[in-house]
PDB file of C-alpha atoms in Angstrom:
ATOM      1  CA  MET A1318    -116.461-100.039   5.920  1.00 49.00           C
ATOM      2  CA  GLU A1319    -114.413-101.294   9.367  1.00 52.00           C
ATOM      3  CA  ASP A1320    -113.130 -98.009  11.443  1.00 55.00           C
ATOM      4  CA  LYS A1321    -109.873-100.210  12.573  1.00 55.00           C
ATOM      5  CA  LYS A1322    -108.060 -98.892  15.093  1.00 56.00           C
ATOM      6  CA  THR A1323    -104.500 -98.608  14.512  1.00 57.00           C
ATOM      7  CA  VAL A1324    -102.347-100.517  17.590  1.00 58.00           C
ATOM      8  CA  VAL A1325     -99.167 -98.304  18.129  1.00 69.00           C
ATOM      9  CA  SER A1326     -95.987-100.416  20.111  1.00 86.00           C
ATOM     10  CA  HIS A1327     -95.737 -98.180  23.069  1.00 91.00           C
ATOM     11  CA  LYS A1328     -93.357 -95.441  23.656  1.00 94.00           C
ATOM     12  CA  LEU A1329     -92.057 -92.230  26.029  1.00 95.00           C
ATOM     13  CA  ILE A1330     -90.021 -89.146  24.159  1.00 96.00           C
ATOM     14  CA  LEU A1331     -88.720 -86.946  27.498  1.00 96.00           C
ATOM     15  CA  ASP A1332     -87.140 -84.004  25.699  1.00 96.00           C
ATOM     16  CA  SER A1333     -85.385 -81.705  28.379  1.00 95.00           C
ATOM     17  CA  ARG A1334     -88.377 -82.327  31.419  1.00 94.00           C
ATOM     18  CA  ALA A1335     -89.751 -80.137  28.181  1.00 95.00           C
ATOM     19  CA  ARG A1336     -91.181 -81.402  26.030  1.00 97.00           C
ATOM     20  CA  GLY A1337     -92.920 -85.580  25.671  1.00 96.00           C
ATOM     21  CA  MET A1338     -93.904 -87.524  22.984  1.00 97.00           C
ATOM     22  CA  ILE A1339     -96.540 -90.307  23.990  1.00 96.00           C
ATOM     23  CA  THR A1340     -96.921 -92.875  21.196  1.00 96.00           C
ATOM     24  CA  GLY A1341    -100.159 -96.476  22.684  1.00 95.00           C
ATOM     25  CA  VAL A1342    -101.528 -94.044  24.040  1.00 95.00           C
ATOM     26  CA  LEU A1343    -105.635 -96.138  24.660  1.00 94.00           C
ATOM     27  CA  ASP A1344    -107.861 -92.526  26.527  1.00 94.00           C
ATOM     28  CA  VAL A1345    -106.588 -89.319  28.235  1.00 95.00           C
ATOM     29  CA  ASP A1346    -108.057 -90.354  31.531  1.00 93.00           C
ATOM     30  CA  ASP A1347    -107.604 -86.643  33.281  1.00 93.00           C
ATOM     31  CA  PHE A1348    -105.668 -83.691  32.631  1.00 94.00           C
ATOM     32  CA  ASP A1349    -104.904 -80.250  34.062  1.00 94.00           C
ATOM     33  CA  GLY A1350    -102.335 -78.279  34.668  1.00 93.00           C
ATOM     34  CA  GLU A1351    -100.317 -80.484  37.383  1.00 96.00           C
ATOM     35  CA  LYS A1352    -101.245 -83.953  35.511  1.00 96.00           C
ATOM     36  CA  ILE A1353    -101.939 -85.846  33.161  1.00 96.00           C
ATOM     37  CA  GLN A1354    -103.548 -89.639  33.486  1.00 96.00           C
ATOM     38  CA  VAL A1355    -102.785 -91.327  30.388  1.00 95.00           C
ATOM     39  CA  GLN A1356    -103.904 -95.079  29.666  1.00 94.00           C
ATOM     40  CA  THR A1357    -101.671 -97.040  26.992  1.00 93.00           C
ATOM     41  CA  GLU A1358    -100.973-100.312  25.641  1.00 91.00           C
ATOM     42  CA  ALA A1359     -98.638-100.742  28.329  1.00 91.00           C
ATOM     43  CA  GLY A1360    -101.299 -99.845  31.739  1.00 92.00           C
ATOM     44  CA  ARG A1361    -102.262 -96.234  33.210  1.00 94.00           C
ATOM     45  CA  MET A1362     -99.214 -93.724  33.311  1.00 95.00           C
ATOM     46  CA  LEU A1363     -99.022 -91.239  34.578  1.00 96.00           C
ATOM     47  CA  ILE A1364     -97.332 -87.636  34.713  1.00 96.00           C
ATOM     48  CA  LYS A1365     -96.854 -84.661  37.817  1.00 97.00           C
ATOM     49  CA  GLY A1366     -95.154 -81.366  37.283  1.00 97.00           C
ATOM     50  CA  GLU A1367     -96.456 -77.988  36.435  1.00 97.00           C
ATOM     51  CA  ASN A1368     -98.127 -76.169  32.900  1.00 97.00           C
ATOM     52  CA  LEU A1369     -98.245 -79.037  30.885  1.00 97.00           C
ATOM     53  CA  HIS A1370    -100.510 -79.313  28.535  1.00 96.00           C
ATOM     54  CA  ILE A1371    -100.971 -81.068  25.284  1.00 96.00           C
ATOM     55  CA  THR A1372    -100.482 -79.940  23.028  1.00 97.00           C
ATOM     56  CA  SER A1373    -101.546 -82.817  19.953  1.00 96.00           C
ATOM     57  CA  LEU A1374    -103.851 -86.377  21.038  1.00 96.00           C
ATOM     58  CA  ASN A1375    -104.090 -88.821  18.324  1.00 95.00           C
ATOM     59  CA  VAL A1376    -105.865 -91.414  19.808  1.00 91.00           C
ATOM     60  CA  GLU A1377    -107.105 -93.453  16.707  1.00 92.00           C
ATOM     61  CA  LYS A1378    -103.139 -93.194  15.895  1.00 94.00           C
ATOM     62  CA  GLY A1379    -102.295 -93.795  19.363  1.00 94.00           C
ATOM     63  CA  GLU A1380    -100.359 -90.541  20.404  1.00 96.00           C
ATOM     64  CA  LEU A1381    -100.248 -87.821  22.248  1.00 97.00           C
ATOM     65  CA  GLU A1382     -97.754 -85.111  22.552  1.00 97.00           C
ATOM     66  CA  LEU A1383     -96.987 -82.710  25.701  1.00 97.00           C
ATOM     67  CA  GLU A1384     -95.412 -80.229  27.042  1.00 97.00           C
ATOM     68  CA  GLY A1385     -94.345 -78.208  30.443  1.00 97.00           C
ATOM     69  CA  LYS A1386     -92.507 -78.920  33.082  1.00 97.00           C
ATOM     70  CA  VAL A1387     -92.019 -82.677  33.666  1.00 97.00           C
ATOM     71  CA  ASP A1388     -91.704 -84.340  37.713  1.00 96.00           C
ATOM     72  CA  SER A1389     -92.073 -86.989  37.440  1.00 95.00           C
ATOM     73  CA  LEU A1390     -94.108 -90.175  35.909  1.00 94.00           C
ATOM     74  CA  ALA A1391     -95.274 -93.546  37.359  1.00 95.00           C
ATOM     75  CA  TYR A1392     -96.785 -96.411  35.574  1.00 93.00           C
ATOM     76  CA  THR A1393    -100.099 -96.753  38.378  1.00 84.00           C
ATOM     77  CA  GLY A1394    -102.094-100.395  36.966  1.00 74.00           C
ATOM     78  CA  LYS A1395    -102.522-102.500  33.924  1.00 66.00           C
ATOM     79  CA  GLY A1396    -105.761-101.523  32.571  1.00 52.00           C
ATOM     80  CA  MET A1397    -108.586 -99.149  33.148  1.00 47.00           C
ATOM     81  CA  ASP A1398    -111.322-100.336  35.418  1.00 49.00           C
ATOM     82  CA  LYS A1399    -114.463-101.480  34.292  1.00 44.00           C
ATOM     83  CA  LYS A1400    -116.541 -98.926  36.480  1.00 46.00           C
ATOM     84  CA  GLU A1401    -113.995 -96.085  35.265  1.00 54.00           C
ATOM     85  CA  GLU A1402    -114.953 -93.507  32.452  1.00 56.00           C
ATOM     86  CA  SER A1403    -112.287 -91.673  30.783  1.00 62.00           C
ATOM     87  CA  PHE A1404    -113.220 -87.558  31.260  1.00 62.00           C
ATOM     88  CA  LEU A1405    -113.268 -87.268  27.262  1.00 62.00           C
ATOM     89  CA  LYS A1406    -115.968 -89.870  27.188  1.00 63.00           C
ATOM     90  CA  ARG A1407    -117.472 -87.536  30.262  1.00 63.00           C
ATOM     91  CA  MET A1408    -117.434 -84.851  28.804  1.00 64.00           C
ATOM     92  CA  PHE A1409    -119.116 -86.038  25.243  1.00 67.00           C
ATOM     93  CA  ARG A1410    -122.246 -87.210  26.363  1.00 59.00           C
TER      94      ARG A1410
END
């Protein structure tokens, strides 16, 4: 049987700058309490803030939920460089 990823369109929901949900997530590149860098269907997204936490991540469904104070959100580019590895891939070598 072949594993298939479900392709989900990219959507961002941010509630009162405190909670958010992102769909169309391909991978998480990096995260800590001050930033979350995510690869999405629409390109790389950088979220900056305070006390940021990923509360739920399902890469197979392409969904990420976060909490914390969001100060800024920016799309920093389309696609991931082949030379770069995601944080999760480096973590599970």
